[in-house]
PDB file of C-alpha atoms and ligand atoms in Angstrom:
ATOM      1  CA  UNK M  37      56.282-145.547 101.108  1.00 86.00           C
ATOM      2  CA  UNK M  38      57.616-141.694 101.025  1.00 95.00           C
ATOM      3  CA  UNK M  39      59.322-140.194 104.284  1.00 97.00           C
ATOM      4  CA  UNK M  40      57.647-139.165 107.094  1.00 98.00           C
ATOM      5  CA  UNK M  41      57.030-135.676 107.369  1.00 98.00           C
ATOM      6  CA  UNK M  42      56.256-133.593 110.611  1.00 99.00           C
ATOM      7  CA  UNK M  43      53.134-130.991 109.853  1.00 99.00           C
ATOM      8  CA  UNK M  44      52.954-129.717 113.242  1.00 99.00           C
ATOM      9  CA  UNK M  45      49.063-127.569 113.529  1.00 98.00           C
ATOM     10  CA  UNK M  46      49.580-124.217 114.455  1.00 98.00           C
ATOM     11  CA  UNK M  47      45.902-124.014 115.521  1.00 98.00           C
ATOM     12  CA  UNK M  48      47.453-125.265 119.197  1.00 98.00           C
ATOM     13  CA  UNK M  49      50.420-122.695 119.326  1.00 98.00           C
ATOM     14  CA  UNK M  50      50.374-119.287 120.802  1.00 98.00           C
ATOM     15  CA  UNK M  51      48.612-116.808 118.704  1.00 96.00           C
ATOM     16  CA  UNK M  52      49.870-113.751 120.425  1.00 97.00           C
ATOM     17  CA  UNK M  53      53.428-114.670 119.941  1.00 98.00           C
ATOM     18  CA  UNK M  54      53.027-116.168 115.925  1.00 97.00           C
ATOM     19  CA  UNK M  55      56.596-115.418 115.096  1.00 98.00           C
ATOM     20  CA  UNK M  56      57.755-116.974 117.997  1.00 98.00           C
ATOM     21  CA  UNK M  57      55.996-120.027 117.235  1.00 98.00           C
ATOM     22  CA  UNK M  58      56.942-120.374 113.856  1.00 98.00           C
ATOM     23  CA  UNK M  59      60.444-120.510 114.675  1.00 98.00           C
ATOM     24  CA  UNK M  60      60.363-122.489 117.422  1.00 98.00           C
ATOM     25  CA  UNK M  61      58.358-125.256 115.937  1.00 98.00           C
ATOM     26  CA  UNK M  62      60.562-125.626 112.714  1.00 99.00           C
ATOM     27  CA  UNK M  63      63.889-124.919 115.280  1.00 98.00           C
ATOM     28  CA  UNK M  64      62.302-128.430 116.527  1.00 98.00           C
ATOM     29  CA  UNK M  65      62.626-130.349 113.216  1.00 98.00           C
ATOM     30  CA  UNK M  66      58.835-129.237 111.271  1.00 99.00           C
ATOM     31  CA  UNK M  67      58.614-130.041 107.889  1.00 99.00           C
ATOM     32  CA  UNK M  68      55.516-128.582 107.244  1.00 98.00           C
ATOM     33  CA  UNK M  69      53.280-125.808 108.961  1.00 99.00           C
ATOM     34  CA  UNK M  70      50.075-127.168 109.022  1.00 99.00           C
ATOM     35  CA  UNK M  71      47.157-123.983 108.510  1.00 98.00           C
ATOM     36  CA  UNK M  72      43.666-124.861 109.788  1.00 98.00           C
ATOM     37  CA  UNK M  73      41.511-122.345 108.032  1.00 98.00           C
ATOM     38  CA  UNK M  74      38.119-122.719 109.210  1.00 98.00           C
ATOM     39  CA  UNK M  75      35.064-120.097 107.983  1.00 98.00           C
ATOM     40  CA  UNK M  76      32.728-121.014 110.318  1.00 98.00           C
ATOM     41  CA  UNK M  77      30.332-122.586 107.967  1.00 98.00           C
ATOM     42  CA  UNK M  78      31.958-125.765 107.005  1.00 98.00           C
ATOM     43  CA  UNK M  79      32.672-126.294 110.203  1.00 98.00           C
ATOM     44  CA  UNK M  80      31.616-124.419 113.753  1.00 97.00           C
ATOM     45  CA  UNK M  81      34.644-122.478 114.570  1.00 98.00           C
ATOM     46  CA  UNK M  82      36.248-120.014 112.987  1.00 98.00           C
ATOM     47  CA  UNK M  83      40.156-119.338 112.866  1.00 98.00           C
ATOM     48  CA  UNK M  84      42.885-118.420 109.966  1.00 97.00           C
ATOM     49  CA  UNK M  85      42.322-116.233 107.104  1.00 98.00           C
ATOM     50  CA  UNK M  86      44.649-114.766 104.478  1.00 98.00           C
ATOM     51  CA  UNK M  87      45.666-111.688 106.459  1.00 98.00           C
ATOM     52  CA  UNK M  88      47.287-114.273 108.941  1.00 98.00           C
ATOM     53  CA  UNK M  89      48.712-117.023 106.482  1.00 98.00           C
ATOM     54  CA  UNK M  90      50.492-113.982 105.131  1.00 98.00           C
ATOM     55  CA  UNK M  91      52.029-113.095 108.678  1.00 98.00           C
ATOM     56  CA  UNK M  92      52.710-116.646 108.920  1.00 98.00           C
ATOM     57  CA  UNK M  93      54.662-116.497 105.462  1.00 98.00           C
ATOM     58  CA  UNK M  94      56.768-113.667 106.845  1.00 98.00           C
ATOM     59  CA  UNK M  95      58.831-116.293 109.258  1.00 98.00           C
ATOM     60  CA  UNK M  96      58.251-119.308 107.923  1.00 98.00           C
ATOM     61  CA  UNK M  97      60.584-121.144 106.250  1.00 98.00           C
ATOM     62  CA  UNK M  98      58.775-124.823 105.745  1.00 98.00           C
ATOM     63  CA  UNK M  99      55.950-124.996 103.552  1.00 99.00           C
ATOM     64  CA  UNK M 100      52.753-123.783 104.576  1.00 99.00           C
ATOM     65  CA  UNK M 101      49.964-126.966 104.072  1.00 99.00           C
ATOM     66  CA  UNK M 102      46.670-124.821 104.250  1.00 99.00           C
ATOM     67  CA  UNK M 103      43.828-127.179 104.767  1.00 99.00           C
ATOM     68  CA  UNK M 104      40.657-125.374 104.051  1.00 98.00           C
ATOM     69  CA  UNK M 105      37.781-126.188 106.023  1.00 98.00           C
ATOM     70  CA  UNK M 106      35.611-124.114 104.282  1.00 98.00           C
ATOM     71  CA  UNK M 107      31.829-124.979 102.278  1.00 98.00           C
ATOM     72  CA  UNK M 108      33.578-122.781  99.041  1.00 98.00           C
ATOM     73  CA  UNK M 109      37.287-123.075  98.978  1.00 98.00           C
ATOM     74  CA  UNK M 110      37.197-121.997  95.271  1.00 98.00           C
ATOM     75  CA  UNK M 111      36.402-118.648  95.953  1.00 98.00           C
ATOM     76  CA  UNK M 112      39.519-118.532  98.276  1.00 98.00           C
ATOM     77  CA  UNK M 113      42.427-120.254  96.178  1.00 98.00           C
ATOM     78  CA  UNK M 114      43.757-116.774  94.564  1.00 98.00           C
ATOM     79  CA  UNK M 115      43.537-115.168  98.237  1.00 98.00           C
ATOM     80  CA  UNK M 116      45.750-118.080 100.103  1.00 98.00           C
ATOM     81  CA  UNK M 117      47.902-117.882  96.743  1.00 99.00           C
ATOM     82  CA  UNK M 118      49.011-114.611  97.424  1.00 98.00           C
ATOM     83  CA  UNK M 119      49.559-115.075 101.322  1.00 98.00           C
ATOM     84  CA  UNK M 120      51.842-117.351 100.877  1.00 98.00           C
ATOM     85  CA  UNK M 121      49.994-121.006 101.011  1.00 99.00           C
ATOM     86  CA  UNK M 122      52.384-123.332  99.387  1.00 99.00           C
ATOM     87  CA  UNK M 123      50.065-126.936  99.880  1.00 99.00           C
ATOM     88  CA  UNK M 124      46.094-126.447  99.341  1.00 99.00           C
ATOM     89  CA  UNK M 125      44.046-129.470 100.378  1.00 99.00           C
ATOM     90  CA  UNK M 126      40.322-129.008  99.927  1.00 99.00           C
ATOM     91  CA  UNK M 127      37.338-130.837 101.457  1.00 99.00           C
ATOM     92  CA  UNK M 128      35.613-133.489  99.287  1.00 98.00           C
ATOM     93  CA  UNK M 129      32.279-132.637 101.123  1.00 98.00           C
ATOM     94  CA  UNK M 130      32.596-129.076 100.246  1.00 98.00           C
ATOM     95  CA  UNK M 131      30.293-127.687  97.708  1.00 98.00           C
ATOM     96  CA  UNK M 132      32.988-126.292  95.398  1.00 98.00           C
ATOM     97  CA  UNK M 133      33.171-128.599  92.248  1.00 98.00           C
ATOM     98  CA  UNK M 134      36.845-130.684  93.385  1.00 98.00           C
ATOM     99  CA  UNK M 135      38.225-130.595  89.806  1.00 98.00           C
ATOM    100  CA  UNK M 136      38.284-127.402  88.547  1.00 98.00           C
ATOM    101  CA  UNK M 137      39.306-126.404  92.188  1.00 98.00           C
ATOM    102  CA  UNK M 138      42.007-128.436  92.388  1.00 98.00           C
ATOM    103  CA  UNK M 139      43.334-127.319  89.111  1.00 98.00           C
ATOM    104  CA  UNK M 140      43.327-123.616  89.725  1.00 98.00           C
ATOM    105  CA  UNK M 141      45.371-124.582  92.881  1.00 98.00           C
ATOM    106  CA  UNK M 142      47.949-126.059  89.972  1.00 98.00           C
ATOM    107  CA  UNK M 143      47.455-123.022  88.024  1.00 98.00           C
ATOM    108  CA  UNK M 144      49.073-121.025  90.941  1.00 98.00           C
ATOM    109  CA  UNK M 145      51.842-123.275  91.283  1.00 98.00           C
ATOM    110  CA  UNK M 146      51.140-124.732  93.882  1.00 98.00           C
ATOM    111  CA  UNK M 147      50.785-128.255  95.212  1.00 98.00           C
ATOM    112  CA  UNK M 148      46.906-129.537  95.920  1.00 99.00           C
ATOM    113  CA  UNK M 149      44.854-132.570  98.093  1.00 99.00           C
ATOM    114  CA  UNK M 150      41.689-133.605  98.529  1.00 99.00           C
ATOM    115  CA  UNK M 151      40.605-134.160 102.534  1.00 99.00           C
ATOM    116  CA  UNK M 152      37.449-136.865 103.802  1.00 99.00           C
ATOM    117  CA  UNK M 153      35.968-136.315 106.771  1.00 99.00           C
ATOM    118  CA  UNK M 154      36.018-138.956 108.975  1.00 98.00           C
ATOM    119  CA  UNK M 155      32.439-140.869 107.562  1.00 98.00           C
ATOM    120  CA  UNK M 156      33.639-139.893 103.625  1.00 98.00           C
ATOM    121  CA  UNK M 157      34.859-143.463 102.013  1.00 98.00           C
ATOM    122  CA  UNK M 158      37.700-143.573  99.908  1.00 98.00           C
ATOM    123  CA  UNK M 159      35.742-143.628  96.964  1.00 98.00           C
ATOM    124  CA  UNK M 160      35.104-139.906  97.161  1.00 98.00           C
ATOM    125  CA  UNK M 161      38.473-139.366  96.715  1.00 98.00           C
ATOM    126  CA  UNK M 162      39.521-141.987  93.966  1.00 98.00           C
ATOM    127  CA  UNK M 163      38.924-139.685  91.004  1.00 98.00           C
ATOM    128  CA  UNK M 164      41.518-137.348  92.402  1.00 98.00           C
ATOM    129  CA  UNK M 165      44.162-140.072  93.423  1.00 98.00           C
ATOM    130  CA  UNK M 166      46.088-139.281  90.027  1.00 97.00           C
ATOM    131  CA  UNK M 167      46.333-135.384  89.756  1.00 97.00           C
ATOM    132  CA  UNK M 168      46.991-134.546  93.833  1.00 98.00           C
ATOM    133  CA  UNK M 169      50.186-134.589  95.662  1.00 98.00           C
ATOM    134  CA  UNK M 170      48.607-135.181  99.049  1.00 98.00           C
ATOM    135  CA  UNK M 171      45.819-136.906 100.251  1.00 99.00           C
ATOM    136  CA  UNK M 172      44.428-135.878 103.833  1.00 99.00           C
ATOM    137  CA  UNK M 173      42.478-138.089 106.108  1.00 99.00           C
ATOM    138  CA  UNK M 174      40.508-137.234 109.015  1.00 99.00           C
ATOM    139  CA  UNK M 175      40.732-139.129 112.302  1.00 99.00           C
ATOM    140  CA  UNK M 176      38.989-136.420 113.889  1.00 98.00           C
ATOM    141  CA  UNK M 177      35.454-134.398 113.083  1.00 98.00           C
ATOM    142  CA  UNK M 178      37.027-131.258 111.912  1.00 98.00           C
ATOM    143  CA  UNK M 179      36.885-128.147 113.892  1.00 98.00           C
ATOM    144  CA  UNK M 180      38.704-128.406 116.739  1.00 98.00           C
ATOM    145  CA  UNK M 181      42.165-129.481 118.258  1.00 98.00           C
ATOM    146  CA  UNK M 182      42.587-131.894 121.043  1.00 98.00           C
ATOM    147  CA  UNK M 183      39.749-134.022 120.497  1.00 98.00           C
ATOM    148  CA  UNK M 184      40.508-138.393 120.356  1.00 98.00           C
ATOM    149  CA  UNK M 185      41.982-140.253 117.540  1.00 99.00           C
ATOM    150  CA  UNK M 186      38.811-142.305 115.541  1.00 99.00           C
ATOM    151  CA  UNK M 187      40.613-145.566 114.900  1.00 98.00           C
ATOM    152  CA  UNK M 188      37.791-146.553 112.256  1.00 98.00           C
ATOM    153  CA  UNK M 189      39.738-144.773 109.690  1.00 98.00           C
ATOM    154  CA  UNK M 190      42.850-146.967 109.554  1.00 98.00           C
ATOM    155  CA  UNK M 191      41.225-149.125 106.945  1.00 98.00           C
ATOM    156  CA  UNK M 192      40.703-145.950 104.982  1.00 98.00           C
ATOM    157  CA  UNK M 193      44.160-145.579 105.130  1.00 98.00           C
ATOM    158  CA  UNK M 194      45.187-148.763 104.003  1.00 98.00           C
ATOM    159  CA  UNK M 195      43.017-149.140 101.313  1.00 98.00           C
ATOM    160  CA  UNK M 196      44.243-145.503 100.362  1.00 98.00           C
ATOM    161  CA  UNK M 197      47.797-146.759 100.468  1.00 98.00           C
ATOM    162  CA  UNK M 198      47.242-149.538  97.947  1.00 98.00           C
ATOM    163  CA  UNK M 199      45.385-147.271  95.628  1.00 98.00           C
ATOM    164  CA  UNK M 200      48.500-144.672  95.450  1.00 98.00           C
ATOM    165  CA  UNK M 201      51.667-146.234  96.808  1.00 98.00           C
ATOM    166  CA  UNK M 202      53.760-143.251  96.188  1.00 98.00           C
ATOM    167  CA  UNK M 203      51.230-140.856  97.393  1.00 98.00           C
ATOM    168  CA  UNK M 204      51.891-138.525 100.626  1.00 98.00           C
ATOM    169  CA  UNK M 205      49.019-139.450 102.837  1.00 99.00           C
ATOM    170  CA  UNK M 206      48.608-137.215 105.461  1.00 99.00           C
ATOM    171  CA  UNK M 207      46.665-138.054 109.246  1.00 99.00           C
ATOM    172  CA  UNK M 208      44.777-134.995 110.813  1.00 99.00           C
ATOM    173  CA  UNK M 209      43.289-135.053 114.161  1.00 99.00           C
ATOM    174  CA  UNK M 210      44.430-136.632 117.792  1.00 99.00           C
ATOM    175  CA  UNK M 211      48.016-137.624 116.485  1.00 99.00           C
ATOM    176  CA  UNK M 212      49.860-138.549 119.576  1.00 98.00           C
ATOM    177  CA  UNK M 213      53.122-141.202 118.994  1.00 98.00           C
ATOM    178  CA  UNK M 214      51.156-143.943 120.026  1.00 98.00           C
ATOM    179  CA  UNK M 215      47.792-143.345 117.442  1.00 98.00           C
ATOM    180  CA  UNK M 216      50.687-142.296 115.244  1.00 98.00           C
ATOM    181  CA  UNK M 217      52.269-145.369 115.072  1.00 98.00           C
ATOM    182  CA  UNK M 218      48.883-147.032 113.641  1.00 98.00           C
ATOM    183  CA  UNK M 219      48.932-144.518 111.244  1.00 98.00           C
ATOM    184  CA  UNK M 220      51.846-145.268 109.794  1.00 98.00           C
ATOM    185  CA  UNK M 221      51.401-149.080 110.164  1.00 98.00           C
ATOM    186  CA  UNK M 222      48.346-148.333 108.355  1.00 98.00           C
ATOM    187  CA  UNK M 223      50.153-146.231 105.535  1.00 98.00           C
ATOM    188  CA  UNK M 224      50.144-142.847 106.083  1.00 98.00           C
ATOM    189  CA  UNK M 225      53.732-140.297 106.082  1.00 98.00           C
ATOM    190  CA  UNK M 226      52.187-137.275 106.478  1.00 99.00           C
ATOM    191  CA  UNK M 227      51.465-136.554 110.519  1.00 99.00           C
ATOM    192  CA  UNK M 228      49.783-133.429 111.293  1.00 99.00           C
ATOM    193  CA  UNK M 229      49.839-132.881 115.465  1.00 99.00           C
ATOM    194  CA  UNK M 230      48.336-129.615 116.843  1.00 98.00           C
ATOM    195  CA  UNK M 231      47.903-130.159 121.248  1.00 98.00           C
ATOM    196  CA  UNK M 232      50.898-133.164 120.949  1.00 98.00           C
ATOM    197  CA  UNK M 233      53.555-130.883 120.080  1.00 98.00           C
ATOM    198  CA  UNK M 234      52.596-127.345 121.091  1.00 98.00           C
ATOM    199  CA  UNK M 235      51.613-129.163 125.015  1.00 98.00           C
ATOM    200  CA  UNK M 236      55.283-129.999 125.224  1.00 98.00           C
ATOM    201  CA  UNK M 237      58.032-127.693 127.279  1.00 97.00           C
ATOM    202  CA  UNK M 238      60.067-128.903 124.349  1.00 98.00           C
ATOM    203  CA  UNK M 239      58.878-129.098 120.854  1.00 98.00           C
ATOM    204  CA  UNK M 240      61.684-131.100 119.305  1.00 98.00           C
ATOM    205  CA  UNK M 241      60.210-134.123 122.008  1.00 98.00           C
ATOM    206  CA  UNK M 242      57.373-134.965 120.646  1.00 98.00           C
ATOM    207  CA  UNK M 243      58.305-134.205 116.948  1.00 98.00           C
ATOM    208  CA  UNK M 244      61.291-136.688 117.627  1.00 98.00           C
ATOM    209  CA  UNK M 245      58.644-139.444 118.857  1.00 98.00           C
ATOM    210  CA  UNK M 246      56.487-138.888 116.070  1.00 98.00           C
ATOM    211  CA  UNK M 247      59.734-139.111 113.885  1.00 98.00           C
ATOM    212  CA  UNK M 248      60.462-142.333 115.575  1.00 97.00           C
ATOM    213  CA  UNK M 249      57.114-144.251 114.901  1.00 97.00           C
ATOM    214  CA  UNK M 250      58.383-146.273 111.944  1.00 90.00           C
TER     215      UNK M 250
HETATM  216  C1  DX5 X 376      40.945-130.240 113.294  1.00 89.51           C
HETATM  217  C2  DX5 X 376      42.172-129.722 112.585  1.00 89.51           C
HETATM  218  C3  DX5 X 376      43.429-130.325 113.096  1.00 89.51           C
HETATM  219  C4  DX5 X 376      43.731-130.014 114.535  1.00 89.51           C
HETATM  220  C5  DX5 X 376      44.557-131.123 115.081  1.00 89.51           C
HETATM  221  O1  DX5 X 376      39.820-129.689 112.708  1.00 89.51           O
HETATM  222  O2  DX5 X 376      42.085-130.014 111.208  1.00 89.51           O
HETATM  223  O3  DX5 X 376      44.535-129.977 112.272  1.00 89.51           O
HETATM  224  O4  DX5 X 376      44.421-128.809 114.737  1.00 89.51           O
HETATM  225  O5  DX5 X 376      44.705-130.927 116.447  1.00 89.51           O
HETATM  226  P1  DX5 X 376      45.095-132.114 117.405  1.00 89.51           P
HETATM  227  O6  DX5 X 376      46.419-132.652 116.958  1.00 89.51           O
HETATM  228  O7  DX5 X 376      45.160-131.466 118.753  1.00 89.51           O
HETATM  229  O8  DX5 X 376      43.999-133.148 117.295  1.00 89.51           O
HETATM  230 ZN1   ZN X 377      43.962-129.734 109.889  1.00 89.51          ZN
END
């Protein structure tokens, strides 16, 4: 299985303070920043655009995983391109055709995934398995942080981690370092954790539990 990587959400950190954040969080041992873009449509809430990613960019020195939660990521790719988005993942339920979508993600050089909410089967995603670099799974409905872990998706996971041994699987939604070790058990490396880590005094805590699940 690849290394575990840390993809703290910065949907739980402190807005007003951004550049703070960024540092802090990858001072604490981040390997990723995750971005939850969210248009309102997709899903009921609304949070990051382009104008911010590219704020983001300015401190950041891990890669920023932008996982749109949006109906038509397509029309978006060329605008997160240019703000700085180094990881795209795009929703299978989304109305933008995947393939071509995923593609003009390559054509910007950067690295692409396909995301299933938490009632999408790994079947939706199977045609992708062999032209993406990351493959998302929800253990939450998207929308929000801080909501529970859905356990029902573990056997997503696993079946996903036959399919594509060498694949970075990433968990979204109610990561904790208990639900995180099941996660892993189950097969996924990639742990995205929005309230876990931003709740603690000390970031590098919880990213070192999370760290520690395997
Ligand atoms: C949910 C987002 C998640 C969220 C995770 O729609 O995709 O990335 O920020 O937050 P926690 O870790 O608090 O569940
Ligand atoms: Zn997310």
């Amino acid at each position: 299985m690849p290394p575990i990587k840390i993809a703290p959400s910065l949907l739980s950190c402190d807005f007003a303070n951004i550049a703070r954040e960024v540092e802090r969080v990858e001072a604490a041992g981040a390997d990723l920043l995750h971005v939850d873009v969210m248009d309102g449509h997709f899903v009921p809430n609304l949070t990051i655009g382009p104008p911010v990613v590219a704020w983001i960019k300015k401190y950041a020195t891990r890669p920023l995983d932008c996982h749109l939660m949006m109906t038509d990521p397509a029309q978006y790719i060329d605008a997160f391109a240019d703000a700085g988005a180094d990881i795209i993942t795009i929703h299978v339920e989304a109305t933008s055709p995947v393939k071509p979508t995923l593609e003009r993600i390559r054509k910007r050089g950067l690295r692409c995934g396909v995301v299933l909410n938490p009632g999408t089967p790994i079947e939706a995603a199977e045609p992708f398995l062999a032209e993406i670099d990351m493959l998302l799974v929800m253990s939450v409905w998207p929308g929000f942080g801080g909501q529970s872990f859905i356990p029902g998706v573990l056997d997503k996971i696993k079946r996903a981690r036959e399919l594509a041994p060498q694949l970075d699987i990433e968990i979204d939604g109610g990561i904790n370092d208990a639900t995180a070790r099941d996660a892993v058990d189950a097969g996924a490396n990639v742990l995205v954790a929005g309230s876990y880590v931003f709740k603690a005094r000390d970031l590098a805590d919880p990213i070192k539990k999370l760290r520690a699940v395997r």
